[in-house]
Coordinates of C-alpha atoms in Angstrom, one line a residue:
Chain A
X6 CA 0.0 0.0 0.0
X7 CA 1.4 3.4 -1.0
X8 CA 1.4 5.8 1.9
X9 CA 1.8 9.6 2.2
X10 CA 5.3 9.0 3.1
X11 CA 5.9 6.9 0.0
X12 CA 4.4 9.7 -2.1
X13 CA 6.7 12.3 -0.3
X14 CA 9.8 10.1 -0.9
X15 CA 8.9 9.5 -4.5
X16 CA 8.4 13.2 -5.0
X17 CA 11.7 14.1 -3.3
X18 CA 13.6 11.5 -5.4
X19 CA 11.8 12.8 -8.5
X20 CA 12.9 16.3 -7.7
X21 CA 16.5 15.2 -7.3
X22 CA 16.4 13.2 -10.5
X23 CA 14.9 16.1 -12.4
X24 CA 17.9 18.2 -11.5
X25 CA 20.2 15.7 -13.2
X26 CA 22.4 17.5 -15.8
X27 CA 22.6 16.4 -19.3
X28 CA 25.3 13.6 -19.6
X29 CA 28.5 14.6 -21.3
X30 CA 28.6 13.8 -25.0
X31 CA 31.5 11.5 -24.4
X32 CA 33.0 10.1 -21.3
X33 CA 36.5 10.7 -22.6
X34 CA 36.5 14.4 -21.9
X35 CA 35.6 15.4 -18.4
X36 CA 34.3 18.9 -18.5
X37 CA 33.2 20.1 -15.1
X38 CA 29.6 21.0 -15.0
X39 CA 29.2 24.4 -13.5
X40 CA 32.7 24.5 -12.2
X41 CA 35.2 25.2 -15.0
X42 CA 38.2 25.0 -12.7
X43 CA 39.8 22.0 -14.4
X44 CA 42.5 20.9 -12.1
X45 CA 40.8 19.2 -9.2
X46 CA 39.2 16.2 -11.1
X47 CA 42.5 15.2 -12.6
X48 CA 43.9 15.0 -9.1
X49 CA 41.1 12.7 -8.1
X50 CA 41.3 10.6 -11.2
X51 CA 45.1 10.3 -11.1
X52 CA 44.7 8.9 -7.6
X53 CA 43.0 5.9 -8.9
X54 CA 45.3 5.7 -11.9
X55 CA 48.3 5.7 -9.7
X56 CA 46.8 2.9 -7.7
X57 CA 47.1 0.7 -10.8
X58 CA 43.5 0.0 -11.0
X59 CA 42.9 1.0 -14.5
X60 CA 46.1 2.8 -15.0
X61 CA 46.3 4.6 -18.3
X62 CA 42.7 4.1 -18.9
X63 CA 41.9 7.0 -16.8
X64 CA 44.3 9.2 -18.5
X65 CA 41.8 9.7 -21.2
X66 CA 39.8 11.7 -18.7
X67 CA 42.4 14.4 -18.6
X68 CA 40.6 17.6 -19.1
X69 CA 41.0 19.2 -22.5
X70 CA 38.6 22.0 -22.0
X71 CA 39.8 25.5 -22.3
X72 CA 38.5 27.8 -19.6
X73 CA 38.5 31.5 -19.3
X74 CA 39.1 33.9 -16.5
X75 CA 35.4 34.8 -16.6
X76 CA 34.4 31.2 -16.2
X77 CA 36.7 30.9 -13.2
X78 CA 35.4 34.0 -11.6
X79 CA 31.9 32.8 -12.0
X80 CA 32.8 29.4 -10.6
X81 CA 34.6 30.9 -7.6
X82 CA 31.6 33.1 -6.8
X83 CA 29.1 30.4 -7.0
X84 CA 30.8 27.2 -6.1
X85 CA 33.6 27.7 -3.7
X86 CA 33.5 28.0 -0.1
X87 CA 36.2 30.7 -0.5
X88 CA 33.6 33.1 -1.9
X89 CA 31.1 32.2 0.8
X90 CA 33.7 32.9 3.4
X91 CA 34.5 36.3 1.9
X92 CA 37.9 35.1 0.9
X93 CA 37.2 34.8 -2.8
X94 CA 38.9 36.7 -5.6
X95 CA 42.0 38.5 -5.2
X96 CA 44.4 40.1 -7.6
X97 CA 48.0 39.3 -7.2
X98 CA 51.2 40.2 -8.9
X99 CA 52.7 37.6 -11.0
X100 CA 56.1 36.5 -9.7
X101 CA 59.3 37.2 -11.5
X102 CA 59.1 34.4 -13.9
X103 CA 56.7 36.0 -16.2
X104 CA 54.2 38.8 -16.6
X105 CA 50.5 39.2 -16.1
X106 CA 48.0 39.3 -13.4
X107 CA 46.5 36.6 -11.2
X108 CA 42.9 36.7 -11.9
X109 CA 41.5 34.5 -9.2
X110 CA 42.2 32.5 -6.0
X111 CA 39.9 29.6 -5.5
X112 CA 39.6 26.8 -3.1
X113 CA 38.6 23.3 -3.7
X114 CA 38.6 20.3 -1.4
X115 CA 39.5 17.1 -3.2
X116 CA 39.4 13.6 -2.0
X117 CA 40.9 13.0 1.4
X118 CA 42.3 9.6 1.0
X119 CA 45.8 8.9 2.2
X120 CA 48.6 9.0 -0.2
X121 CA 52.4 9.4 -0.3
X122 CA 55.5 8.7 -2.3
X123 CA 58.9 7.2 -1.9
X124 CA 62.0 7.2 -4.0
X125 CA 63.7 3.9 -4.8
X126 CA 67.5 3.4 -4.7
X127 CA 67.5 3.6 -8.5
X128 CA 65.7 6.9 -8.5
X129 CA 62.2 5.7 -9.4
X130 CA 59.4 7.4 -7.6
X131 CA 56.8 5.0 -6.2
X132 CA 53.4 6.3 -5.2
X133 CA 51.3 4.8 -2.4
X134 CA 47.6 5.3 -2.2
X135 CA 45.4 4.0 0.5
X136 CA 41.8 3.5 -0.2
X137 CA 38.9 1.8 1.3
X138 CA 36.2 -0.5 0.0
X139 CA 37.8 -0.2 -3.5
X140 CA 38.5 -3.8 -4.4
X141 CA 35.1 -4.3 -5.9
X142 CA 35.7 -1.6 -8.4
X143 CA 38.7 -3.4 -10.0
X144 CA 38.3 -4.4 -13.6
X145 CA 37.8 -8.1 -13.7
X146 CA 40.5 -8.7 -16.3
X147 CA 43.4 -7.4 -14.2
X148 CA 45.8 -10.1 -13.3
X149 CA 45.0 -11.1 -9.7
X150 CA 46.6 -13.5 -7.3
X151 CA 46.3 -14.3 -3.7
X152 CA 49.6 -14.3 -1.8
X153 CA 49.2 -15.6 1.7
X154 CA 46.2 -13.7 3.2
X155 CA 46.2 -10.8 0.8
X156 CA 44.7 -10.3 -2.6
X157 CA 46.9 -8.7 -5.2
X158 CA 46.0 -7.2 -8.5
X159 CA 48.5 -6.0 -11.0
X160 CA 48.0 -3.2 -13.6
X161 CA 49.4 -4.6 -16.8
X162 CA 50.4 -1.2 -18.2
X163 CA 52.0 0.9 -15.5
X164 CA 54.1 -1.5 -13.6
X165 CA 51.8 -1.0 -10.6
X166 CA 50.2 -3.3 -8.2
X167 CA 47.5 -3.1 -5.7
X168 CA 46.4 -5.3 -2.9
X169 CA 43.8 -5.5 -0.2
X170 CA 43.4 -6.5 3.4
X171 CA 41.4 -9.4 4.8
X172 CA 38.0 -7.8 4.8
X173 CA 38.8 -5.6 1.9
X174 CA 38.4 -2.5 4.0
X175 CA 41.8 -1.2 3.2
X176 CA 43.5 -1.3 -0.1
X177 CA 46.9 0.0 -1.0
X178 CA 48.0 0.8 -4.5
X179 CA 51.7 0.9 -5.2
X180 CA 52.6 2.6 -8.4
X181 CA 55.4 3.6 -10.6
X182 CA 54.6 5.0 -14.0
X183 CA 58.0 5.8 -15.4
X184 CA 58.3 4.5 -19.0
X185 CA 60.9 1.9 -18.1
X186 CA 58.8 0.3 -15.3
X187 CA 57.6 -3.2 -15.6
X188 CA 54.7 -5.0 -14.1
X189 CA 55.5 -6.9 -11.0
X190 CA 58.7 -5.0 -10.7
X191 CA 61.1 -6.1 -8.0
X192 CA 61.0 -2.6 -6.5
X193 CA 57.2 -2.7 -6.2
X194 CA 57.4 -6.0 -4.6
X195 CA 60.0 -4.8 -2.2
X196 CA 57.6 -2.2 -1.0
X197 CA 54.9 -4.8 -0.8
X198 CA 57.1 -6.8 1.3
X199 CA 57.8 -3.8 3.6
X200 CA 54.1 -3.3 4.1
X201 CA 52.0 -4.4 7.0
X202 CA 48.3 -4.3 6.3
X203 CA 45.5 -5.2 8.6
X204 CA 41.9 -4.3 8.8
X205 CA 42.6 -1.2 10.8
X206 CA 46.1 -0.2 9.9
X207 CA 48.5 0.0 7.0
X208 CA 52.2 0.9 7.2
X209 CA 55.2 0.7 5.0
X210 CA 58.6 0.6 6.7
X211 CA 60.7 2.6 4.3
X212 CA 63.3 0.1 3.1
X213 CA 67.0 0.8 3.4
X214 CA 68.2 3.0 0.6
X215 CA 64.7 4.4 -0.1
X216 CA 63.6 7.9 0.7
X217 CA 60.2 9.0 1.9
X218 CA 58.7 12.1 0.3
X219 CA 56.0 12.3 2.9
X220 CA 52.4 11.1 3.1
X221 CA 49.1 12.4 4.2
X222 CA 45.6 13.1 2.9
X223 CA 44.9 15.7 0.3
X224 CA 43.6 18.7 2.0
X225 CA 42.4 22.0 0.7
X226 CA 43.9 23.1 -2.5
X227 CA 44.3 26.8 -3.2
X228 CA 44.4 27.5 -6.9
X229 CA 45.6 30.7 -8.5
X230 CA 45.3 31.4 -12.1
X231 CA 47.7 33.8 -13.7
X232 CA 46.0 34.7 -16.9
X233 CA 46.1 38.1 -18.4
X234 CA 43.9 37.3 -21.4
X235 CA 40.4 36.0 -21.3
X236 CA 40.5 33.0 -23.6
X237 CA 43.9 31.3 -23.1
X238 CA 44.8 29.0 -20.3
X239 CA 47.5 30.6 -18.3
X240 CA 49.9 29.5 -15.6
X241 CA 48.2 28.0 -12.6
X242 CA 49.7 27.8 -9.1
X243 CA 48.4 25.4 -6.5
X244 CA 49.3 25.1 -2.9
X245 CA 48.1 22.4 -0.4
X246 CA 48.8 23.7 3.1
X247 CA 50.1 21.0 5.3
X248 CA 50.1 18.5 2.6
X249 CA 53.5 16.9 2.0
X250 CA 54.9 17.0 -1.5
X251 CA 54.8 13.2 -1.6
X252 CA 51.1 13.3 -1.4
X253 CA 50.9 15.7 -4.3
X254 CA 53.3 13.6 -6.3
X255 CA 51.2 10.5 -5.6
X256 CA 48.4 12.1 -7.6
X257 CA 50.6 12.2 -10.7
X258 CA 52.6 9.0 -10.4
X259 CA 55.7 10.8 -11.6
X260 CA 58.8 9.2 -13.0
X261 CA 62.2 9.7 -11.7
X262 CA 62.8 13.1 -13.2
X263 CA 64.0 15.8 -10.9
X264 CA 63.7 19.1 -12.7
X265 CA 65.7 21.4 -10.5
X266 CA 66.5 22.5 -7.1
X267 CA 66.2 26.0 -5.7
X268 CA 66.2 27.4 -2.2
X269 CA 67.0 24.0 -0.9
X270 CA 63.8 22.5 -2.3
X271 CA 63.6 19.7 -4.8
X272 CA 61.4 20.6 -7.7
X273 CA 59.8 17.7 -9.5
X274 CA 59.0 17.7 -13.1
X275 CA 55.6 16.3 -13.9
X276 CA 55.0 16.1 -17.6
X277 CA 51.3 16.1 -18.3
X278 CA 50.0 13.3 -20.4
X279 CA 48.4 13.7 -23.8
X280 CA 45.2 15.7 -23.4
X281 CA 46.3 17.1 -20.1
X282 CA 46.3 20.8 -20.4
X283 CA 49.3 21.3 -18.2
X284 CA 52.9 20.4 -17.5
X285 CA 53.7 20.7 -13.9
X286 CA 56.5 21.6 -11.5
X287 CA 56.0 20.6 -7.9
X288 CA 58.0 21.2 -4.8
X289 CA 57.9 21.3 -1.1
X290 CA 57.3 24.8 0.2
X291 CA 58.0 24.7 3.9
X292 CA 56.0 21.5 4.4
X293 CA 53.3 22.4 2.1
X294 CA 53.1 21.1 -1.4
X295 CA 53.2 23.7 -4.1
X296 CA 52.9 23.2 -7.8
X297 CA 53.0 25.3 -10.9
X298 CA 51.2 24.2 -14.1
X299 CA 52.0 25.6 -17.5
X300 CA 49.8 25.0 -20.5
X301 CA 50.8 22.0 -22.4
X302 CA 52.9 22.8 -25.4
X303 CA 54.0 26.2 -24.1
X304 CA 57.6 25.2 -23.8
X305 CA 59.0 28.7 -23.5
X306 CA 56.8 29.6 -20.6
X307 CA 57.5 26.3 -19.0
X308 CA 61.3 26.9 -19.3
X309 CA 60.7 30.3 -17.8
X310 CA 59.2 28.8 -14.7
X311 CA 62.0 26.2 -14.5
X312 CA 64.5 29.0 -14.8
X313 CA 62.7 30.9 -12.1
X314 CA 63.0 28.0 -9.7
X315 CA 66.6 27.4 -10.6
X316 CA 67.3 31.0 -9.9
X317 CA 66.0 30.6 -6.4
X318 CA 62.5 32.1 -7.0
X319 CA 60.7 29.2 -5.3
X320 CA 60.4 31.5 -2.2
X321 CA 58.8 34.2 -4.3
X322 CA 56.2 31.8 -5.6
X323 CA 55.5 30.8 -2.1
X324 CA 55.1 34.4 -1.1
X325 CA 52.4 34.8 -3.7
X326 CA 50.6 31.9 -2.1
X327 CA 51.1 33.4 1.3
X328 CA 49.5 36.6 0.2
X329 CA 46.2 34.9 -0.6
X330 CA 43.7 35.7 2.1
X331 CA 42.9 32.5 3.9
X332 CA 45.5 30.4 2.0
X333 CA 47.6 29.9 5.0
X334 CA 47.4 30.4 8.7
X335 CA 44.4 30.3 11.0
X336 CA 41.8 30.5 8.3
X337 CA 43.2 27.5 6.6
X338 CA 43.4 25.6 9.8
X339 CA 39.8 26.5 10.6
X340 CA 38.6 25.2 7.3
X341 CA 40.5 22.0 7.7
X342 CA 39.1 21.5 11.1
X343 CA 35.6 21.6 9.6
X344 CA 36.5 18.8 7.3
X345 CA 37.8 16.5 9.9
X346 CA 41.4 17.4 10.6
X347 CA 42.5 16.4 14.1
X348 CA 46.0 17.9 14.4
X349 CA 48.2 19.5 11.8
X350 CA 49.8 17.0 9.6
X351 CA 47.6 14.2 10.7
X352 CA 44.2 13.8 9.1
X353 CA 41.5 11.3 9.7
X354 CA 39.7 9.5 7.0
X355 CA 36.3 8.3 8.3
X356 CA 34.9 5.2 6.8
X357 CA 31.6 3.4 7.2
X358 CA 32.5 -0.1 8.3
X359 CA 36.2 0.0 8.8
X360 CA 36.7 2.8 11.3
X361 CA 38.5 6.0 10.9
X362 CA 42.1 6.1 9.8
X363 CA 45.0 8.5 10.1
X364 CA 48.0 8.5 7.8
X365 CA 51.1 9.8 9.3
X366 CA 54.7 9.9 8.3
X367 CA 58.1 9.9 9.9
X368 CA 61.5 9.6 8.3
X369 CA 61.4 5.9 8.4
X370 CA 57.8 4.9 8.4
X371 CA 54.9 5.6 6.1
X372 CA 52.0 4.6 8.3
X373 CA 48.3 4.5 8.3
X374 CA 46.8 3.8 11.7
X375 CA 43.4 3.8 13.1
X376 CA 42.7 7.0 14.9
X377 CA 39.1 6.5 15.9
X378 CA 39.7 2.8 15.9
X379 CA 36.7 0.7 15.8
X380 CA 38.3 -1.6 18.3
X381 CA 38.5 -5.3 17.6
X382 CA 36.4 -6.5 14.7
X383 CA 35.2 -9.8 13.6
X384 CA 35.0 -10.6 9.9
X385 CA 31.8 -12.4 9.2
X386 CA 32.1 -15.8 7.6
X387 CA 29.4 -17.3 5.5
X388 CA 26.6 -18.5 7.7
X389 CA 27.5 -16.6 10.8
X390 CA 24.8 -14.8 12.7
X391 CA 24.6 -12.2 15.4
X392 CA 23.8 -15.0 17.9
X393 CA 26.7 -17.2 16.7
X394 CA 29.2 -14.4 16.8
X395 CA 28.1 -13.3 20.2
X396 CA 28.5 -16.9 21.5
X397 CA 31.9 -17.3 19.9
X398 CA 33.1 -14.0 21.3
X399 CA 31.6 -14.5 24.8
X400 CA 29.3 -11.5 24.5
X401 CA 25.6 -11.2 25.0
X402 CA 23.7 -10.6 21.8
X403 CA 22.3 -7.3 23.0
X404 CA 25.8 -6.1 23.8
X405 CA 27.1 -7.1 20.4
X406 CA 24.2 -5.4 18.7
X407 CA 24.8 -2.3 20.8
X408 CA 28.5 -2.2 19.6
X409 CA 27.1 -2.2 16.1
X410 CA 24.5 0.5 16.6
X411 CA 21.6 -1.9 16.6
X412 CA 18.9 -3.2 18.8
X413 CA 16.8 -6.4 18.5
X414 CA 13.8 -4.1 17.8
X415 CA 15.6 -2.6 14.8
X416 CA 16.5 -6.0 13.6
X417 CA 12.8 -7.0 13.8
X418 CA 11.8 -3.9 11.8
X419 CA 14.2 -5.1 9.1
X420 CA 12.6 -8.5 9.0
X421 CA 15.7 -10.1 10.6
X422 CA 16.4 -11.9 13.8
X423 CA 19.6 -12.6 15.7
X424 CA 19.8 -15.9 13.7
X425 CA 19.7 -14.3 10.3
X426 CA 22.9 -15.0 8.4
X427 CA 25.0 -11.8 8.0
X428 CA 26.8 -10.7 4.9
X429 CA 30.1 -12.6 4.6
X430 CA 33.2 -10.4 4.6
X431 CA 31.7 -7.5 6.5
X432 CA 33.2 -6.3 9.8
X433 CA 31.3 -6.6 13.0
X434 CA 32.5 -4.5 15.9
X435 CA 33.4 -6.2 19.1
X436 CA 33.7 -3.1 21.1
X437 CA 32.1 0.3 21.3
X438 CA 33.1 2.8 18.6
X439 CA 35.8 5.1 19.8
X440 CA 36.5 3.1 22.9
X441 CA 40.1 2.5 21.9
X442 CA 42.5 5.3 21.7
X443 CA 45.2 5.1 19.1
X444 CA 48.6 4.9 20.6
X445 CA 50.6 3.6 17.7
X446 CA 51.3 6.8 15.8
X447 CA 55.1 6.7 15.5
X448 CA 56.7 9.7 17.0
X449 CA 60.3 9.0 16.4
X450 CA 62.2 8.1 13.2
Chain B
X13 CA 45.5 3.3 -21.8
X14 CA 45.7 -0.3 -22.8
X15 CA 42.6 -1.5 -21.1
X16 CA 40.3 1.1 -22.5
X17 CA 42.0 0.9 -25.9
X18 CA 41.4 -2.8 -25.9
X19 CA 37.7 -2.2 -26.5
X20 CA 36.4 -2.3 -30.0
X21 CA 36.2 1.0 -31.8
X22 CA 33.3 3.0 -30.6
X23 CA 32.3 0.5 -28.0
X24 CA 33.1 2.9 -25.2
X25 CA 31.0 5.7 -26.7
X26 CA 28.1 3.3 -27.5
X27 CA 28.0 2.0 -24.0
X28 CA 28.2 5.5 -22.6
X29 CA 25.3 6.7 -24.7
X30 CA 23.3 3.7 -23.6
X31 CA 23.8 4.1 -19.9
X32 CA 24.7 7.8 -19.4
X33 CA 21.3 9.0 -18.5
X34 CA 20.8 6.3 -15.8
X35 CA 24.3 6.8 -14.4
X36 CA 24.0 10.6 -14.2
X37 CA 20.5 10.4 -12.6
X38 CA 21.8 8.1 -9.9
X39 CA 24.9 10.2 -9.4
X40 CA 22.6 13.3 -9.0
X41 CA 20.6 11.6 -6.3
X42 CA 23.8 10.6 -4.5
X43 CA 26.0 13.7 -4.8
X44 CA 23.9 16.5 -6.3
X45 CA 23.8 17.9 -9.8
X46 CA 27.1 19.8 -9.9
X47 CA 29.2 16.7 -9.4
X48 CA 27.0 14.2 -11.1
X49 CA 28.8 14.1 -14.4
X50 CA 32.2 13.9 -12.7
X51 CA 31.1 10.9 -10.7
X52 CA 29.2 9.2 -13.5
X53 CA 32.1 9.5 -16.0
X54 CA 34.7 8.5 -13.5
X55 CA 32.7 5.5 -12.4
X56 CA 31.9 4.6 -16.0
X57 CA 35.6 4.7 -17.1
X58 CA 36.5 2.6 -14.1
X59 CA 34.0 0.0 -14.8
X60 CA 33.6 0.1 -18.6
X61 CA 36.2 -2.5 -19.4
X62 CA 34.8 -4.9 -16.8
X63 CA 31.3 -4.3 -18.0
X64 CA 32.3 -5.5 -21.5
X65 CA 33.7 -8.7 -20.1
X66 CA 31.8 -11.7 -21.4
X67 CA 31.3 -13.0 -17.9
X68 CA 29.3 -9.9 -17.0
X69 CA 25.7 -10.6 -17.6
X70 CA 24.3 -7.3 -16.5
X71 CA 26.7 -4.5 -17.4
X72 CA 24.2 -1.8 -16.5
X73 CA 24.0 -3.1 -12.9
X74 CA 27.8 -3.1 -12.8
X75 CA 28.0 0.5 -14.0
X76 CA 25.3 1.6 -11.5
X77 CA 27.2 -0.1 -8.7
X78 CA 30.3 1.6 -9.8
X79 CA 28.6 5.0 -9.4
X80 CA 27.6 4.1 -5.9
X81 CA 31.2 2.9 -5.2
X82 CA 32.7 6.1 -6.7
X83 CA 30.4 8.3 -4.6
X84 CA 31.5 6.3 -1.5
X85 CA 35.0 6.8 -2.5
X86 CA 34.8 10.5 -2.6
X87 CA 32.4 10.9 0.3
X88 CA 34.5 12.4 3.0
X89 CA 35.6 15.7 1.5
X90 CA 32.5 16.4 -0.4
X91 CA 29.7 15.2 1.8
X92 CA 28.8 18.6 3.1
X93 CA 28.7 20.2 -0.3
X94 CA 26.8 17.3 -1.7
X95 CA 24.2 17.7 1.0
X96 CA 24.0 21.4 0.2
X97 CA 23.5 20.7 -3.4
X98 CA 20.9 18.1 -2.8
X99 CA 18.9 20.1 -0.4
X100 CA 18.9 23.0 -2.8
X101 CA 17.6 21.0 -5.7
X102 CA 14.0 21.4 -6.7
X103 CA 11.6 23.5 -8.8
X104 CA 11.6 27.2 -8.1
X105 CA 8.0 26.9 -7.1
X106 CA 8.8 24.9 -4.1
X107 CA 11.0 27.6 -2.6
X108 CA 8.5 28.3 0.1
X109 CA 8.8 26.1 3.2
X110 CA 6.7 23.0 3.0
X111 CA 6.9 19.4 4.0
X112 CA 7.9 18.5 0.5
X113 CA 11.0 20.6 0.8
X114 CA 11.6 19.1 4.3
X115 CA 11.6 15.6 2.9
X116 CA 14.0 16.6 0.2
X117 CA 16.3 18.1 2.8
X118 CA 16.0 15.0 4.9
X119 CA 16.9 12.8 1.9
X120 CA 20.0 14.8 1.5
X121 CA 20.9 13.9 5.1
X122 CA 20.6 10.2 4.6
X123 CA 23.7 8.1 4.2
X124 CA 24.8 7.3 0.7
X125 CA 23.8 3.7 1.1
X126 CA 20.3 4.7 2.2
X127 CA 20.0 7.2 -0.7
X128 CA 21.1 4.5 -3.1
X129 CA 18.5 2.1 -1.8
X130 CA 15.8 4.8 -2.0
X131 CA 16.7 5.6 -5.6
X132 CA 16.5 2.0 -6.7
X133 CA 13.3 1.2 -4.9
X134 CA 11.4 4.5 -5.5
X135 CA 12.8 5.5 -8.9
X136 CA 13.9 2.4 -10.6
X137 CA 11.0 0.4 -9.0
X138 CA 13.3 -2.4 -8.1
X139 CA 12.3 -4.9 -5.4
X140 CA 14.4 -5.1 -2.2
X141 CA 15.8 -8.3 -3.5
X142 CA 16.7 -6.8 -6.9
X143 CA 18.3 -3.8 -5.1
X144 CA 20.2 -6.1 -2.9
X145 CA 21.6 -8.0 -5.8
X146 CA 22.5 -4.8 -7.6
X147 CA 24.3 -3.3 -4.7
X148 CA 25.9 -6.6 -3.6
X149 CA 24.2 -6.5 -0.2
X150 CA 21.9 -9.0 1.5
X151 CA 18.2 -8.4 1.3
X152 CA 18.2 -7.9 5.0
X153 CA 20.7 -5.2 4.8
X154 CA 18.7 -3.4 2.1
X155 CA 15.6 -3.8 4.2
X156 CA 17.4 -2.3 7.1
X157 CA 18.6 0.7 5.1
X158 CA 15.1 1.2 3.8
X159 CA 13.5 1.0 7.2
X160 CA 16.0 3.4 8.7
X161 CA 15.6 5.8 5.7
X162 CA 11.9 5.8 5.9
X163 CA 12.0 6.2 9.7
X164 CA 14.3 9.2 9.3
X165 CA 12.1 10.7 6.7
X166 CA 8.9 10.1 8.7
X167 CA 10.4 12.0 11.5
X168 CA 11.3 14.8 9.1
X169 CA 7.7 15.0 8.0
X170 CA 6.1 14.9 11.5

């Protein structure tokens, strides 16, 4: 029988569906509906690519659309929290490398998953991306194996591999996309061997001879466009306060190339792929990742930026970033706090069934640990029920249900009982959420 | 590039044209209109190769599930904006406060999983069993999501 509530829900869903935009003509060019700032989606997409899931397949999503200053202004005014917070547009002088005006400062908040990068003894940069509940999205034709208790999938194009934990809550993608890399590379497996992965934590002990470039979650990105004309893509500058450069690099899966050093910082050359509108230079600006993008094909301008960095102008670029209202300091911290940051440099990544996680980094350890740890969990085996698990764990059924936010009355509403078989592979909490305080964050190298 | 390139010429575009409307609709319900195309295209490109695999009997279901997975994947940083987008959706004529708007706002506050279930049950007219199969959940779990979502929305209406 259809009730008033059903009508209301149908109507609400109908409203939402009616707002659906027209699908893009082709999935191979990702224009950004109502938000012409083209950088952010590539970051997100590259994350998956660097995890070796469908590797180069995602590269076709690189945004080819040309945007204008006017578009960006509009987008900033309507879409970004920067505008809402009164920290929107600003005009800034272009640094010494070139000429022109900065036309906009915008803020976007990309995905917050954990990521980092390491350099192998041979100079290859390996990226590490930690994701949750991702295994089911893997293409079925990837080469997959089970090694011990972990499942491993290998990208057949990019020399990358990915693997997952017991209950598939946590997955790590290890990637290296340098042209000379090979699938199942010895270096990738060395990292795999250095990794400890459980349902609530993941860590890589940086092997001897390797160097960590830092790890963390992508936070807020501040994006500045330097574009004097209205219809040509100009130089774009990004800064991610508090985000280590390794996390930024992980979004690109860079090769081994080191472009230049200036002011004591290593600048990484990130050549955009075909269809990508930019080539990039990224470096660590006092603990915050910074990156300059130059339109693809504009070699002269790119070399100009390289020269600027070589000449020691990285600090000047950083000063430009510093001058953006809200780009650094208290405002930035406040915004991060809203999105779940706990302490500077340590970000939590809430998940539904796997508990919240925090990725942290020391000189010797790249580690993902449970911050709001769900406590001990039990991975449901086929045929197990609330009653059987409670009996096995020495708990009362009511207590077990309470740990998992349920009551017998709610079960009954769902047409279930304590003897209804549960979904195999899911995690059942054996303690109250948040009842365990994390103490495993490494504090010394 | 190899995986996508391994598809026959035009296969990707044909599959996109066939499923794009459904994928974008679902993405809109999950994340709001401004991110819907992003989510739909990302999910599509992730799952397109798998969906063409001869072992896959229902490619549409796989693609829809990929949209749900992709939305989950990006949930943390975007949830607040998504909720804002969703709550703001609706014909201009409904701008005055009424229960209809309240329900829409309440829908935007449901979990992604609950929103997914509502979409498939109330828009796609799938049964709970069909929804469970599509989302890879047990019928009991779908039932639980549905009960909780309806309970939440009932309170929003009262």
